[in-house]
JSON list of C-alpha atoms and ligand atoms in Angstrom, two decimals:
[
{"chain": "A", "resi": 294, "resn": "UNK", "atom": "CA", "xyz": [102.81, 86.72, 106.80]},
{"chain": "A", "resi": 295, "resn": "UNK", "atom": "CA", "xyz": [102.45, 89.39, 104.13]},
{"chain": "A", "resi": 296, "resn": "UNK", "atom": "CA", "xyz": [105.18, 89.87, 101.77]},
{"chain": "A", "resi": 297, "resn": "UNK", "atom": "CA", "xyz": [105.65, 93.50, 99.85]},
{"chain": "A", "resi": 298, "resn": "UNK", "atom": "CA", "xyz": [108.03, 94.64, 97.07]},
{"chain": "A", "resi": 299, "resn": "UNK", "atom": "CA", "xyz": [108.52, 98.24, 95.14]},
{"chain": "A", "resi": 300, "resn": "UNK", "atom": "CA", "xyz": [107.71, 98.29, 91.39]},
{"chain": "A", "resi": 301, "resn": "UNK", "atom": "CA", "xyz": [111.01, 97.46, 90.62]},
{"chain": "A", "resi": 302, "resn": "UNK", "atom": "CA", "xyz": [111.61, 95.16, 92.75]},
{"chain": "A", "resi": 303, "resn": "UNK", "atom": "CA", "xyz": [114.67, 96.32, 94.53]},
{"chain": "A", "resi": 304, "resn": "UNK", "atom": "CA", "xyz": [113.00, 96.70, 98.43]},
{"chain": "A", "resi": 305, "resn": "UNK", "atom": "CA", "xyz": [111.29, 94.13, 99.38]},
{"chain": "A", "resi": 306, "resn": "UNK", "atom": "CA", "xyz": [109.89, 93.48, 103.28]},
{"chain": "A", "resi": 307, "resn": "UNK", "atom": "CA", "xyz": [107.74, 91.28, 105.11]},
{"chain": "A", "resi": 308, "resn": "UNK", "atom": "CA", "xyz": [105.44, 91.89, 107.70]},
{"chain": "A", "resi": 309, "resn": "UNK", "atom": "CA", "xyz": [104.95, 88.99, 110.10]},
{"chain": "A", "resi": 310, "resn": "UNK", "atom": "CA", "xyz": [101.81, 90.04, 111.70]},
{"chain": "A", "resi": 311, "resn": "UNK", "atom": "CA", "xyz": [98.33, 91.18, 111.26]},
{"chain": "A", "resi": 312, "resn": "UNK", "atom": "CA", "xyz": [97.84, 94.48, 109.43]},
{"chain": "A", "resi": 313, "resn": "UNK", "atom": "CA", "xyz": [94.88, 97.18, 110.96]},
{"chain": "A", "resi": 314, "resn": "UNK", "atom": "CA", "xyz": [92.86, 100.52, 111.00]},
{"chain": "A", "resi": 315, "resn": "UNK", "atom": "CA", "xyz": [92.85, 100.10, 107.19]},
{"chain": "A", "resi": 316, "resn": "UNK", "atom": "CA", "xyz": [91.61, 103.39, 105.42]},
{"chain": "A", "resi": 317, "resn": "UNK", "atom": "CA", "xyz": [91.24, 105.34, 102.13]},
{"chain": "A", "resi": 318, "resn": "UNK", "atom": "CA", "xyz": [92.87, 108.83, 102.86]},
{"chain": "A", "resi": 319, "resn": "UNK", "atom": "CA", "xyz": [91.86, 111.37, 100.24]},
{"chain": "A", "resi": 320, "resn": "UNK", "atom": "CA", "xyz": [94.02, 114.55, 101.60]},
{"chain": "A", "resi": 321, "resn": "UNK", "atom": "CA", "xyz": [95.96, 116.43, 99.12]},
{"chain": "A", "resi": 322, "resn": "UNK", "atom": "CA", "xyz": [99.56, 115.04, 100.27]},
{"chain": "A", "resi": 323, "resn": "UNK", "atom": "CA", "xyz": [98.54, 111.28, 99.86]},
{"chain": "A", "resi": 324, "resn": "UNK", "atom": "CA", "xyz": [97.21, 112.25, 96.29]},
{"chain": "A", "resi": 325, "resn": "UNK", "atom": "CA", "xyz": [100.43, 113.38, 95.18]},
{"chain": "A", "resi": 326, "resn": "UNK", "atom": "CA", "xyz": [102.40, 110.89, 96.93]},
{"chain": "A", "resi": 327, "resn": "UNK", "atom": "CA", "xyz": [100.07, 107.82, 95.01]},
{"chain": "A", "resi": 328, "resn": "UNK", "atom": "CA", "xyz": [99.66, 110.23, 92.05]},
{"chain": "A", "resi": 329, "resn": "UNK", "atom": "CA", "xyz": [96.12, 108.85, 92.40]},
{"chain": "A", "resi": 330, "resn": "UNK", "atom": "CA", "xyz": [92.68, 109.28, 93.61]},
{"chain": "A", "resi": 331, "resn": "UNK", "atom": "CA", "xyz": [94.07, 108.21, 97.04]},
{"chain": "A", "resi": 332, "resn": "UNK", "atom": "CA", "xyz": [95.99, 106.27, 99.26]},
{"chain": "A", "resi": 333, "resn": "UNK", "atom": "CA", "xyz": [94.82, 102.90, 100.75]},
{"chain": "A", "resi": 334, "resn": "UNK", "atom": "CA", "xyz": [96.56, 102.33, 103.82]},
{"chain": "A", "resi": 335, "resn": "UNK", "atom": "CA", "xyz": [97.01, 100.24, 107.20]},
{"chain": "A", "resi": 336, "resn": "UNK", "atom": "CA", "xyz": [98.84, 100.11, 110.11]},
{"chain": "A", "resi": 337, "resn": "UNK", "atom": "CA", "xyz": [101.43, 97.36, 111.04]},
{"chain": "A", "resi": 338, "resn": "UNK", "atom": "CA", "xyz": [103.74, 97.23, 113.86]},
{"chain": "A", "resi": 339, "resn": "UNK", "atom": "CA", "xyz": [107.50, 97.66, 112.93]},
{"chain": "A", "resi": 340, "resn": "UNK", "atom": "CA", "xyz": [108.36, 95.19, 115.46]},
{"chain": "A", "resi": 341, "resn": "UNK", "atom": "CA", "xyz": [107.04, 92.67, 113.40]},
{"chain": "A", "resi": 342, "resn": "UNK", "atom": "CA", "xyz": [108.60, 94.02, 109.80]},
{"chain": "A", "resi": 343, "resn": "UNK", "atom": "CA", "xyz": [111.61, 92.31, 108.31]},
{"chain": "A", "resi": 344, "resn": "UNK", "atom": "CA", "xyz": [113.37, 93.38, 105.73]},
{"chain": "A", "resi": 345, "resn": "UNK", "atom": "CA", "xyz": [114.36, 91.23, 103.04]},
{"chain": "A", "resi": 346, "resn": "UNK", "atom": "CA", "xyz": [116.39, 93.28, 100.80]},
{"chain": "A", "resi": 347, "resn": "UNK", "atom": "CA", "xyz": [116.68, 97.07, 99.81]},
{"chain": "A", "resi": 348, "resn": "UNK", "atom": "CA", "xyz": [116.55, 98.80, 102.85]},
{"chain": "A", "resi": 349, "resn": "UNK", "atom": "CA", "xyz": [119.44, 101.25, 101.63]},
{"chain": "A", "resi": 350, "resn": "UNK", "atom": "CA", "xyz": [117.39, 102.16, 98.64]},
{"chain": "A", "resi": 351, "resn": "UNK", "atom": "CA", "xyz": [114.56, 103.79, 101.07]},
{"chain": "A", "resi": 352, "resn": "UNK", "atom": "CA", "xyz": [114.51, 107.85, 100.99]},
{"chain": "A", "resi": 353, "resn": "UNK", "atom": "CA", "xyz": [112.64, 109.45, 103.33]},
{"chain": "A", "resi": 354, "resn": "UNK", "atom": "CA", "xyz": [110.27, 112.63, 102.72]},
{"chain": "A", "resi": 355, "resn": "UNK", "atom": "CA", "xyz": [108.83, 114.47, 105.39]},
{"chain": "A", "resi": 356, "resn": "UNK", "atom": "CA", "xyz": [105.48, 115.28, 104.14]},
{"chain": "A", "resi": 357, "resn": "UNK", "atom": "CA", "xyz": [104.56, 117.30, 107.19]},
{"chain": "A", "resi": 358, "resn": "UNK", "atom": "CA", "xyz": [106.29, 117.18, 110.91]},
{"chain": "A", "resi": 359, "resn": "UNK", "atom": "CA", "xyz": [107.26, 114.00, 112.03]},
{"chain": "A", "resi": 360, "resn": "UNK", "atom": "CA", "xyz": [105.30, 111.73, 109.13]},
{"chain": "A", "resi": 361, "resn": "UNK", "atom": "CA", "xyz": [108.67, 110.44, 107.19]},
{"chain": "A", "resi": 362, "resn": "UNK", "atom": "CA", "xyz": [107.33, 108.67, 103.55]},
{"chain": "A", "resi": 363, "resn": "UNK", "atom": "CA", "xyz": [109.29, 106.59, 102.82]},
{"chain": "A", "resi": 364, "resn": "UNK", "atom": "CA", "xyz": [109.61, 105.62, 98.85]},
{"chain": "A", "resi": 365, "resn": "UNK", "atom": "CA", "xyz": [112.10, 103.30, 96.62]},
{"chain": "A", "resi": 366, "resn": "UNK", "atom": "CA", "xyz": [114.61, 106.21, 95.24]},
{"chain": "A", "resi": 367, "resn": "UNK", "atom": "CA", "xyz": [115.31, 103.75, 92.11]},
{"chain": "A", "resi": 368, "resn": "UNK", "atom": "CA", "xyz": [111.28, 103.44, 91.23]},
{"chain": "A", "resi": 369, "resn": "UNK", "atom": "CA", "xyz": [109.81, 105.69, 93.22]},
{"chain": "A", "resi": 370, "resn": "UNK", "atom": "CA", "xyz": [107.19, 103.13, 94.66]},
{"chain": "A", "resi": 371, "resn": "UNK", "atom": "CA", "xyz": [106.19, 104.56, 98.36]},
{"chain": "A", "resi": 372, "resn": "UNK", "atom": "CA", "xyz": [107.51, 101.49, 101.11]},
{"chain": "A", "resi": 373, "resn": "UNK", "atom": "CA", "xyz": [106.14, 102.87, 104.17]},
{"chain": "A", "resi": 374, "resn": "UNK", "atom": "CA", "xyz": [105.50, 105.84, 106.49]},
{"chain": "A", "resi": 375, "resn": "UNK", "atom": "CA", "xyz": [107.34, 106.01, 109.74]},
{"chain": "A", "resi": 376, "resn": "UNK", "atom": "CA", "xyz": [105.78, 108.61, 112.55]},
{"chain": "A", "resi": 377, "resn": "UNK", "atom": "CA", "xyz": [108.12, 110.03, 115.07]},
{"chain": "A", "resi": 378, "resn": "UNK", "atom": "CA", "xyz": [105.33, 110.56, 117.49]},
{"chain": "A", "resi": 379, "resn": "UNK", "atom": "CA", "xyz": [104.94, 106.73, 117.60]},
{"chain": "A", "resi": 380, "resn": "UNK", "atom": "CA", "xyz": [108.13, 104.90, 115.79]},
{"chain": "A", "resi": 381, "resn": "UNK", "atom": "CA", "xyz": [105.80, 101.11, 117.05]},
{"chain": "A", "resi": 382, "resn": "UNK", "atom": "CA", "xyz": [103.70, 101.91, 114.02]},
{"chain": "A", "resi": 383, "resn": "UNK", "atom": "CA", "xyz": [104.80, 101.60, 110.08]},
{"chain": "A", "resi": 384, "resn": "UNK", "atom": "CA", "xyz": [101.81, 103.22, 107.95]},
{"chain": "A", "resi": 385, "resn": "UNK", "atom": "CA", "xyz": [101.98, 100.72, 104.97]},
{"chain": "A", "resi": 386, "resn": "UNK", "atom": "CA", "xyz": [100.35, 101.63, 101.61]},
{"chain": "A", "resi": 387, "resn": "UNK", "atom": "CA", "xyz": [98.68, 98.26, 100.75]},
{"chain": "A", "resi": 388, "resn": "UNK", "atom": "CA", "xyz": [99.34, 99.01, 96.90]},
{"chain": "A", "resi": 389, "resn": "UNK", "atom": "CA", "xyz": [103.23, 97.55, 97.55]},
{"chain": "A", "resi": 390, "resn": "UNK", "atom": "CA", "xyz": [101.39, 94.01, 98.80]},
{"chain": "A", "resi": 391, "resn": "UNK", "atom": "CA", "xyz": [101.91, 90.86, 97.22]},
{"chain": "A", "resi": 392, "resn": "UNK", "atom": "CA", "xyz": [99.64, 89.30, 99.20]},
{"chain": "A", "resi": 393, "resn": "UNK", "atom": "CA", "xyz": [96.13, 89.94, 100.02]},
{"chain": "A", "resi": 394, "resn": "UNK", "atom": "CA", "xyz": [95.66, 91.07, 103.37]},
{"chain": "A", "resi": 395, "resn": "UNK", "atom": "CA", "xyz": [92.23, 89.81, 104.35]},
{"chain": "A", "resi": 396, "resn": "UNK", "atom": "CA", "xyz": [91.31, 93.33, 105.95]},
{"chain": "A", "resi": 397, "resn": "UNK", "atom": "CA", "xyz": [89.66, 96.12, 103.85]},
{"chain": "A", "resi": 398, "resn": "UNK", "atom": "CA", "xyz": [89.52, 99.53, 104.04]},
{"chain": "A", "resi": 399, "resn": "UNK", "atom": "CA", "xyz": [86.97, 100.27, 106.50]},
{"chain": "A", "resi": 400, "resn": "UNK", "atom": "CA", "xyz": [86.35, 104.13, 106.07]},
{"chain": "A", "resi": 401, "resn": "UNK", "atom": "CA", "xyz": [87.51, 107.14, 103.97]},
{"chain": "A", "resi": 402, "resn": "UNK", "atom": "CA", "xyz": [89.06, 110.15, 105.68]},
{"chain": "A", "resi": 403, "resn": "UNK", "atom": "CA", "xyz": [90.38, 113.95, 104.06]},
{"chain": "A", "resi": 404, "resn": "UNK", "atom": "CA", "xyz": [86.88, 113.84, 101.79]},
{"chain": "A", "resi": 405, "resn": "UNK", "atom": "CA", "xyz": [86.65, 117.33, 102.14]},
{"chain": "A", "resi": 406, "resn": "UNK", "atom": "CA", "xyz": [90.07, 117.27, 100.19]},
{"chain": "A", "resi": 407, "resn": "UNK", "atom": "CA", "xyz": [89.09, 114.72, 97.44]},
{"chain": "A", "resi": 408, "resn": "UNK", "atom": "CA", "xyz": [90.01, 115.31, 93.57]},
{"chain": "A", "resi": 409, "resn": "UNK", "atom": "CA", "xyz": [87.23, 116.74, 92.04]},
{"chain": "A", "resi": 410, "resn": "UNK", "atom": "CA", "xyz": [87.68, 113.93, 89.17]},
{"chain": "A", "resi": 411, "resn": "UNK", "atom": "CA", "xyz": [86.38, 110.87, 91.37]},
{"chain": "A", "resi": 412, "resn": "UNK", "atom": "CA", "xyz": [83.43, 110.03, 93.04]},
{"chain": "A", "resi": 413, "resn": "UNK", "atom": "CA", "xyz": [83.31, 107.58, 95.78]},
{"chain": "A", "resi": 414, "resn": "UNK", "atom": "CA", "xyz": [81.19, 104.57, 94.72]},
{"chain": "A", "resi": 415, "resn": "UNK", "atom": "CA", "xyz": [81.10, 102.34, 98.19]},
{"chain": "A", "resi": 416, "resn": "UNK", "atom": "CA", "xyz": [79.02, 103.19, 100.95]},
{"chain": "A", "resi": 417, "resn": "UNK", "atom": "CA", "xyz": [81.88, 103.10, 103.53]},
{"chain": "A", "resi": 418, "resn": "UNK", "atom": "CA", "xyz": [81.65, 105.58, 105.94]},
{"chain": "A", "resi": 419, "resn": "UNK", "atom": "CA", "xyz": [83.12, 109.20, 104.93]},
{"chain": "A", "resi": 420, "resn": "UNK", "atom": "CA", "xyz": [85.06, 111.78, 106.70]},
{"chain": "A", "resi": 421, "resn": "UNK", "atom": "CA", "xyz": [85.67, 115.32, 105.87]},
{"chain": "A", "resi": 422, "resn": "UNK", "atom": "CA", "xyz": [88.61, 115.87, 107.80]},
{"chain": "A", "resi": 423, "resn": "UNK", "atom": "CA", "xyz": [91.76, 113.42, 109.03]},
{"chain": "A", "resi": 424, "resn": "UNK", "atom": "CA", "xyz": [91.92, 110.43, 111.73]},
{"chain": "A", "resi": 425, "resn": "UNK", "atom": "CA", "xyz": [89.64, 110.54, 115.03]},
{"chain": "B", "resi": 568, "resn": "LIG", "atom": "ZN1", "xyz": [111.94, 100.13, 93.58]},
{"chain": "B", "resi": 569, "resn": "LIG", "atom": "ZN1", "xyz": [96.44, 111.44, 103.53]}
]
């Protein structure tokens, strides 16, 4: 079980399964929405997320059609992204763990969008564009 909470501690969640497909996405939106270099994410199935408290504090953004960010509208912390083309699968940002999640990112994707101020210092594979 991994356990998750927003910066201010106000959501909090568990996810009672095995997290996957974990990635560095470097497009433009995921910048902004980390107000970092990127986002660090993985894929668990909402099936197996509970929520422990906060749930009511979630906002949802739609950054582009049908991917719904969820963030923590007291802190601002993202929670999780919910896809309407497959509501089975939460896109978690593993920044709000607590726990470590034993996987690591595996690949970087949207590296033809990264910020001009980092340079990529692994030798995980790169992609220019988005998921394949
Ligand atoms: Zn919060
Ligand atoms: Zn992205």
């Amino acid at each position: 079980m991994l356990k998750a909470s927003c910066l201010c501690g106000g959501v909090r969640y568990e996810i009672r399964g095995a997290l996957r497909g974990a990635l560095n996405c470097h497009c433009s939106t995921c910048r902004k929405a980390q107000g970092a270099a990127f986002r660090s994410r993985a894929a668990a199935r909402s099936a197996e997320l509970v929520w422990i408290c906060g749930e009511q504090l979630v906002s949802f953004y739609q950054s582009s059609p049908g991917n719904h960010r969820g963030f923590c509208r007291i802190c601002g912390s993202p929670i999780l992204s919910r896809f309407d083309a497959d509501p089975s699968i939460f896109g978690i940002p593993l920044g709000i763990l607590d726990d470590d999640p034993q996987i690591r990112p595996k690949r970087h994707i949207h590296v033809a969008s990264k910020a001009p101020w980092f340079t990529i210092a692994d030798d995980l594979p790169q992609h220019p564009e988005g998921p394949s």
